[in-house]
Short mmCIF file of C-alpha atoms in Angstrom, two decimals:
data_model
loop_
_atom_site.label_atom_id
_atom_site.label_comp_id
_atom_site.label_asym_id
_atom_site.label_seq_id
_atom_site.Cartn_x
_atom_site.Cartn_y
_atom_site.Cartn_z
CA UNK A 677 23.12 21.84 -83.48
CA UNK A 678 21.07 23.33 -86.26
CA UNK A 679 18.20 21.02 -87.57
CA UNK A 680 18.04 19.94 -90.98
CA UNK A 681 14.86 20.88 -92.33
CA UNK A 682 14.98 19.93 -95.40
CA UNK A 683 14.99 16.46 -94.05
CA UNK A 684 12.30 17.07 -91.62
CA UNK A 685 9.90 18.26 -94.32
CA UNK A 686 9.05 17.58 -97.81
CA UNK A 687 9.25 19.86 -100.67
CA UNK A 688 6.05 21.95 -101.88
CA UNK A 689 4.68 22.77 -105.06
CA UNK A 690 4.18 26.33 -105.89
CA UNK A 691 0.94 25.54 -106.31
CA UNK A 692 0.58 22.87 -103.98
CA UNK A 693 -2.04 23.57 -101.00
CA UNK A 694 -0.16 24.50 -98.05
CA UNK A 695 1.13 22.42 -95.38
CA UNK A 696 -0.45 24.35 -92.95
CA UNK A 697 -4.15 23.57 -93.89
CA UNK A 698 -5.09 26.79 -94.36
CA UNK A 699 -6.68 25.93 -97.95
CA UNK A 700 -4.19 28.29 -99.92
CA UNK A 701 -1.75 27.85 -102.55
CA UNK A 702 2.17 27.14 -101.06
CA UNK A 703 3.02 29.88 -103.09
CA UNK A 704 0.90 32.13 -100.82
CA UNK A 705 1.12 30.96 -98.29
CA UNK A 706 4.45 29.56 -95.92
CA UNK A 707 6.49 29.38 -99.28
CA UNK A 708 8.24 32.54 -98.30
CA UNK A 709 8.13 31.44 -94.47
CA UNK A 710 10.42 28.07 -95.49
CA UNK A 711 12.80 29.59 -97.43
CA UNK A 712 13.50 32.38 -94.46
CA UNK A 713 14.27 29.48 -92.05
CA UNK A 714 16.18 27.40 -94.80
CA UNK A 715 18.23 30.69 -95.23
CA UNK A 716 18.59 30.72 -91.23
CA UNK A 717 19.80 27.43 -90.94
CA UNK A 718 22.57 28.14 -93.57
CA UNK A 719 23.83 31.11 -91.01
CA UNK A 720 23.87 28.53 -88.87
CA UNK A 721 20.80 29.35 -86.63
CA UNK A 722 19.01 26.40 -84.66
CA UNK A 723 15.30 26.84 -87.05
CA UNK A 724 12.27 25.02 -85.73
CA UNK A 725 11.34 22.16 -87.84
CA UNK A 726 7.69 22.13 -89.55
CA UNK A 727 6.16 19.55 -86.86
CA UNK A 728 6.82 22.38 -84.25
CA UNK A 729 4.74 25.09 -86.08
CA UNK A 730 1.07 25.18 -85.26
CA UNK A 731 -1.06 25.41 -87.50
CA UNK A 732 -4.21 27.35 -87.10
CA UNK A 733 -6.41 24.59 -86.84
CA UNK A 734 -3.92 23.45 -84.27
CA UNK A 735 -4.21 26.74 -82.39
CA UNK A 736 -7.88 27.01 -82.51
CA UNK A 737 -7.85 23.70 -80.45
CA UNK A 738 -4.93 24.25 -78.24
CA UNK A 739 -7.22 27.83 -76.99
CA UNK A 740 -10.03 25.66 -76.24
CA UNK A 741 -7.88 23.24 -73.84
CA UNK A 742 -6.00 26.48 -72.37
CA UNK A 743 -9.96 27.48 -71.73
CA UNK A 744 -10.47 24.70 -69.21
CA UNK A 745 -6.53 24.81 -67.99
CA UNK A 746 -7.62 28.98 -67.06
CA UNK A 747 -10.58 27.64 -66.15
CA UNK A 748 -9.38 25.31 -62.87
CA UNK A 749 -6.54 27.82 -61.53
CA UNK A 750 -9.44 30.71 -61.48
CA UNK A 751 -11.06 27.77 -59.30
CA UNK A 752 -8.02 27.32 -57.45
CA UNK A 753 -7.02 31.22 -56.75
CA UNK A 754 -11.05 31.60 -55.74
CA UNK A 755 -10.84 28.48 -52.74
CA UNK A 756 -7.41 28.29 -52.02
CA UNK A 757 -6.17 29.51 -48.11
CA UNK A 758 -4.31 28.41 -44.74
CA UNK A 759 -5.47 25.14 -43.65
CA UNK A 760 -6.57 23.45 -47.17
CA UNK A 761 -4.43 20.48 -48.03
CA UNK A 762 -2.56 19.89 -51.10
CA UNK A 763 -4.30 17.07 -51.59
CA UNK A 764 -7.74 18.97 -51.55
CA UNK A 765 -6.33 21.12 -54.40
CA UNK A 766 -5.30 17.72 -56.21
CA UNK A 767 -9.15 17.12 -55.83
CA UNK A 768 -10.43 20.48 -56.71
CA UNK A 769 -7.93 20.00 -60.20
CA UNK A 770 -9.33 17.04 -60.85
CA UNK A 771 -13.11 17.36 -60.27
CA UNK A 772 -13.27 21.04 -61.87
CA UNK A 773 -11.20 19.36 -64.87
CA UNK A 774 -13.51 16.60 -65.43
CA UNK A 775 -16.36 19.04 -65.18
CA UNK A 776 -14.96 20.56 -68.42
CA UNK A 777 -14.78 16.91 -70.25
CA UNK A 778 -10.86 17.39 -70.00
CA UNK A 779 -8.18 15.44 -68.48
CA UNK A 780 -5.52 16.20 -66.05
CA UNK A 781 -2.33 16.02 -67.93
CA UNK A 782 0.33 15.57 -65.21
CA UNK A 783 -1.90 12.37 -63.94
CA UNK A 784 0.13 8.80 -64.99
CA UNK A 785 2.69 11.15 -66.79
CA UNK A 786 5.82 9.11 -66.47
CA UNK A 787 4.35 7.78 -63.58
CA UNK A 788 3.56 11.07 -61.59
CA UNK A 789 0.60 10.07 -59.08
CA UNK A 790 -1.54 12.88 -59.04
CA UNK A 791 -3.38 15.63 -61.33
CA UNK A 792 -1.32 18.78 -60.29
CA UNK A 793 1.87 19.78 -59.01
CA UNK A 794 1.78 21.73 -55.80
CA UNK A 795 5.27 22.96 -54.70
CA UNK A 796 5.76 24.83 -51.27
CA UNK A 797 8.15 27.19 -50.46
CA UNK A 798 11.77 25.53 -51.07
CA UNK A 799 10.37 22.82 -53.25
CA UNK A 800 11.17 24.31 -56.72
CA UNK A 801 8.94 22.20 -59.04
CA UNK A 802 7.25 18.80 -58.77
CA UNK A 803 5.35 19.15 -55.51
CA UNK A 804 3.27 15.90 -55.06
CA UNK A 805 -0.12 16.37 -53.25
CA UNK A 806 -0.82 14.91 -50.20
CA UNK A 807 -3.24 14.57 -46.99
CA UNK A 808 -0.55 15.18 -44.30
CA UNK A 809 0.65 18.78 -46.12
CA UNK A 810 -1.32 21.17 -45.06
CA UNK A 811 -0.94 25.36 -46.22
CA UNK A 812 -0.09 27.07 -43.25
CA UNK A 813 0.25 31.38 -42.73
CA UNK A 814 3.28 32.81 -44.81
CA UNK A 815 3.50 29.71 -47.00
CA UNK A 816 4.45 30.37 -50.81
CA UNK A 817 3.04 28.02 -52.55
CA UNK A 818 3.00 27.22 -56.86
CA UNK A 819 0.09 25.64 -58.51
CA UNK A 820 1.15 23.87 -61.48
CA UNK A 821 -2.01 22.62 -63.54
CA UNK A 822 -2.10 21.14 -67.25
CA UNK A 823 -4.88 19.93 -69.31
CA UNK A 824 -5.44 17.57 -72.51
CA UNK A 825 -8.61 18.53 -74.37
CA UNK A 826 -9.60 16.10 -77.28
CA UNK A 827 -6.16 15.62 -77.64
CA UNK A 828 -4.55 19.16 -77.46
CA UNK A 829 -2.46 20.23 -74.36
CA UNK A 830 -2.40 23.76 -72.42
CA UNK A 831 -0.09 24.12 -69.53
CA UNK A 832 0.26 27.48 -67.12
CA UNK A 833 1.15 27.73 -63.31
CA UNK A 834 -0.25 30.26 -60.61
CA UNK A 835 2.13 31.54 -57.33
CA UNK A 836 -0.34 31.79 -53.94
CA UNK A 837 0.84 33.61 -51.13
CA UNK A 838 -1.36 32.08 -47.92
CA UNK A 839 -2.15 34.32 -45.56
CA UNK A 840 0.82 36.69 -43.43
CA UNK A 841 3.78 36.41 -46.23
CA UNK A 842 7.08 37.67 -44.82
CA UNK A 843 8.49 41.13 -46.85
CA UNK A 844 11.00 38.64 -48.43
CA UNK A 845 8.83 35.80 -50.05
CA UNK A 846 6.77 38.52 -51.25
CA UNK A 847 9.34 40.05 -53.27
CA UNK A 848 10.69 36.75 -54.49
CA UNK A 849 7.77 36.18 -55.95
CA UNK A 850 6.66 39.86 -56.96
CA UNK A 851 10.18 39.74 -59.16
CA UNK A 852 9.48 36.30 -60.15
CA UNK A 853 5.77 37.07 -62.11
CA UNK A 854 7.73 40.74 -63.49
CA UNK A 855 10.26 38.68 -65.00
CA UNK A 856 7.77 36.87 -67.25
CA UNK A 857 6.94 40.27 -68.40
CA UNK A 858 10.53 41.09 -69.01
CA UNK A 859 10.80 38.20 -71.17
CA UNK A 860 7.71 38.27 -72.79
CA UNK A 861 9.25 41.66 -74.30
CA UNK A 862 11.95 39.71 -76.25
CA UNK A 863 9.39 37.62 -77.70
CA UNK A 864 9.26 38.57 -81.72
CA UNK A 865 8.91 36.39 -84.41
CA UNK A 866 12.47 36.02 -86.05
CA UNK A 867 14.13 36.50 -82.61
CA UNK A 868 16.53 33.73 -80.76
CA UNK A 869 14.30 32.28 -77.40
CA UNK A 870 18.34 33.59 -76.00
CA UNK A 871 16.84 36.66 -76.48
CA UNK A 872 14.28 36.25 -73.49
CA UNK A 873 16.19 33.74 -71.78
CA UNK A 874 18.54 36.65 -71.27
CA UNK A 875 16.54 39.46 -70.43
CA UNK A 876 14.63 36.85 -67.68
CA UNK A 877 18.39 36.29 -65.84
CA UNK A 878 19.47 39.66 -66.11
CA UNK A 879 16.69 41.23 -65.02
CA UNK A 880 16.71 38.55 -61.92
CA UNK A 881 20.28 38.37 -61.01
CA UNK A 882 19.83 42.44 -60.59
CA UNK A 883 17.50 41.72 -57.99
CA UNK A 884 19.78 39.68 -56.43
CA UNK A 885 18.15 35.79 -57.07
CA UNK A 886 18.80 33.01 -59.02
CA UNK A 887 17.32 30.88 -62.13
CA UNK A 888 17.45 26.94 -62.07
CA UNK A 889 19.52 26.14 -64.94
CA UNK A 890 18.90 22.27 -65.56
CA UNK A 891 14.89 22.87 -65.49
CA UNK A 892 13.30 24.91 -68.03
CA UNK A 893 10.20 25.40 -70.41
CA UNK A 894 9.25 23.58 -72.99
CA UNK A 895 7.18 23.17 -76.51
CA UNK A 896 3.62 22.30 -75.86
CA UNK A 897 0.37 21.78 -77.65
CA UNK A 898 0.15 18.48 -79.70
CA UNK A 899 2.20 16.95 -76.82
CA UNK A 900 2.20 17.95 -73.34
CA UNK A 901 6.13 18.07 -73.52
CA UNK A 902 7.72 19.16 -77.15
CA UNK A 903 11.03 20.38 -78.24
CA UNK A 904 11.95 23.26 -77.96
CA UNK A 905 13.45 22.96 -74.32
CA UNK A 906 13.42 26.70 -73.34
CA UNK A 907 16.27 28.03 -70.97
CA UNK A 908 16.30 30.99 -69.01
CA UNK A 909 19.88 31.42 -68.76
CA UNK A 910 20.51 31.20 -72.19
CA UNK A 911 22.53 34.34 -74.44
CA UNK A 912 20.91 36.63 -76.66
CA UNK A 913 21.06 35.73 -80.45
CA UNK A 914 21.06 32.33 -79.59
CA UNK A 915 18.63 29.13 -79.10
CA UNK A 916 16.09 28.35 -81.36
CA UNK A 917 14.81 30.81 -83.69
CA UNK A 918 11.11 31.95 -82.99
CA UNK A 919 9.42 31.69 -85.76
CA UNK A 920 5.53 32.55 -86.01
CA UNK A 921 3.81 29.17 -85.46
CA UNK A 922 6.02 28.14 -82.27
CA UNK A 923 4.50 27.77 -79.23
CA UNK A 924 6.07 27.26 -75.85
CA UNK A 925 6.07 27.94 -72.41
CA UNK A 926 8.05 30.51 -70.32
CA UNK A 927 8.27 29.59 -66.37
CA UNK A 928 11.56 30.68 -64.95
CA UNK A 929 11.91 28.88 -61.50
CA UNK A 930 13.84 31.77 -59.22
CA UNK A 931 15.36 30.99 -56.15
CA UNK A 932 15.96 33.29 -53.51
CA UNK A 933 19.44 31.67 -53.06
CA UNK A 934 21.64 29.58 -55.03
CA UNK A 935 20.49 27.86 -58.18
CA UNK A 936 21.53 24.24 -57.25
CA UNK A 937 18.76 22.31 -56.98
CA UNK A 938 18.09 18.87 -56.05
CA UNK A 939 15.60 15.54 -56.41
CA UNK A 940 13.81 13.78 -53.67
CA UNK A 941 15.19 10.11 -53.63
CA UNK A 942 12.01 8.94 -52.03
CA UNK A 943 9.88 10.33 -54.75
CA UNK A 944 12.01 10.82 -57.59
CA UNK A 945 9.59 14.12 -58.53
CA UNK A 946 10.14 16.20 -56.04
CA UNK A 947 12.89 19.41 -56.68
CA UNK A 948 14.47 20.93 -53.92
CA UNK A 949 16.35 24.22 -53.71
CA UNK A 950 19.97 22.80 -52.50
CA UNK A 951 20.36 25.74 -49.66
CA UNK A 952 16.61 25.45 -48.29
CA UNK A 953 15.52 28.85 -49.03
CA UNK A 954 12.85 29.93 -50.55
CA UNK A 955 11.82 29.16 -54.83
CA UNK A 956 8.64 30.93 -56.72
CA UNK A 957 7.32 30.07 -60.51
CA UNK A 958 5.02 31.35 -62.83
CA UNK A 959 3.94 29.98 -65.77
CA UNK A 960 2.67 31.06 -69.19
CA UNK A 961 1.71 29.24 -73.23
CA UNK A 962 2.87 31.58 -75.58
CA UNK A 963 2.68 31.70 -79.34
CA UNK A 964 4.36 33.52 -81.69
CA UNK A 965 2.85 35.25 -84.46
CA UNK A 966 3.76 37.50 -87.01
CA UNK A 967 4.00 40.47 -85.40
CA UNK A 968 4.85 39.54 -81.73
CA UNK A 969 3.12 36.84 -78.95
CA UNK A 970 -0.15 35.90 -77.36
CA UNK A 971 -0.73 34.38 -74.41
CA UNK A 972 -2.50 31.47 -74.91
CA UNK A 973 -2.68 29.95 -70.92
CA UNK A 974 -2.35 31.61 -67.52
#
């Protein structure tokens, strides 16, 4: 379903300053920009509405956050090895976050208990920290960390292989980080987020995994969650159109077997691949500009 934007926004002024807050004239400035995705949503194209378009001022504060977010997974890739527990990388997030006058953003989200997601080997996503689990030799594990910095969110996620990795997780998630690149080439303003979603599943399914289809990315920045919700197993041409000023993430969860999933009853955070075998995740903040993406968090 298409969004209305005319609805979502009011009407400018030629001459009006822009909505943006970039100090120029409408005219000038995103005039042109409105009426392309007004003319989109007539063709029936799903077109971001304004509130989903940084603007620059919005983007110069989002960088600083994805600073600190860098920042503590640098921390964590420089200390992390057999033997630590998850809950002394819940620590190191927090403490190294703090240090930066930031805040975890996963801690008290919805009720999640700790600063950072830590998932092991089959647990997809959602990994709680804790004293009694312990990294052990040929352990995958994904370090999800996200940070709120005088308001403005940044959100990226690091795979860790600890110690002797078998041939197989290796590969898994080898594949997994190459498919971000894959994806990342679809990224061009005026392009359909199908168009990566696409090239992501293809280019996985060739290598013989899976994606998670009922977990996927997400529009980030002002919130820490914000539509668009970004799949990976979407068609090309479709999906939201990606105009410059959207920002989202791309983290494809792959599984090494099937792409059922499920949720720890005893936690209600916890995802598990269905077949036990092995899942791997990376996780990037992108934003679209005029004339293709940067990568805003890593």
């Amino acid at each position: 379903m298409s969004i209305d934007y005319s609805i979502n926004t009011r009407k400018f002024g030629r001459n009006d300053p822009c909505w943006c807050g970039s100090g120029r004239k409408y005219k000038q400035c995103h005039c042109g920009f409105d009426q392309r995705l007004e003319s989109l949503q007539l063709q029936r194209h799903i077109v971001p509405s304004r509130t989903m378009i940084k603007t620059p001022e919005q983007v110069r504060m989002i960088k600083e956050s994805a600073k600190v977010n860098i920042a503590v997974l640098d921390y964590v890739a420089g200390h992390i090895r057999e033997g630590v527990t998850t809950e002394e990388i819940d620590r190191w997030v927090s403490e190294q976050t703090a240090k930066y006058h930031a805040i975890p953003a996963p801690l008290n989200y919805e009720g999640y208990p700790k600063s950072v997601c830590t998932s092991i080997n089959n647990i997809v996503c959602h990994g709680i920290p804790s004293p009694d689990v312990v990294l052990k030799d040929g352990d995958i594990v994904n370090i999800d960390a996200s940070t709120i910095l005088n308001g403005y969110f940044s959100d990226s996620s690091r795979m860790f292989c600890i110690g002797q990795v078998s041939e197989e997780k290796k590969r898994l998630v080898d594949v997994t980080r190459e498919s971000i690149r894959v994806g990342l080439e679809q990224v061009k303003p005026w392009g359909f987020l199908g168009d990566m979603g696409q090239a992501i599943n293809d280019f996985v399914r060739a290598n013989g995994y899976s994606v998670v289809r009922d977990i996927g990315g997400h529009g980030v920045g002002v919130e820490f969650h914000e539509d668009p919700w970004v799949s990976y197993v979407s068609r090309r041409g479709e999906e939201m159109v990606m105009a410059p000023g959207l920002m989202f993430t791309i983290e494809p969860m792959v599984n090494m077997g099937k792409e059922d999933i499920y949720i720890d009853d005893s936690d209600g955070w916890t995802v598990y691949t269905e077949d036990g075998l092995p899942s791997a995740q990376w996780e990037i903040q992108v934003l679209v500009t005029e004339d293709g993406y940067e990568i805003i968090s890593y």
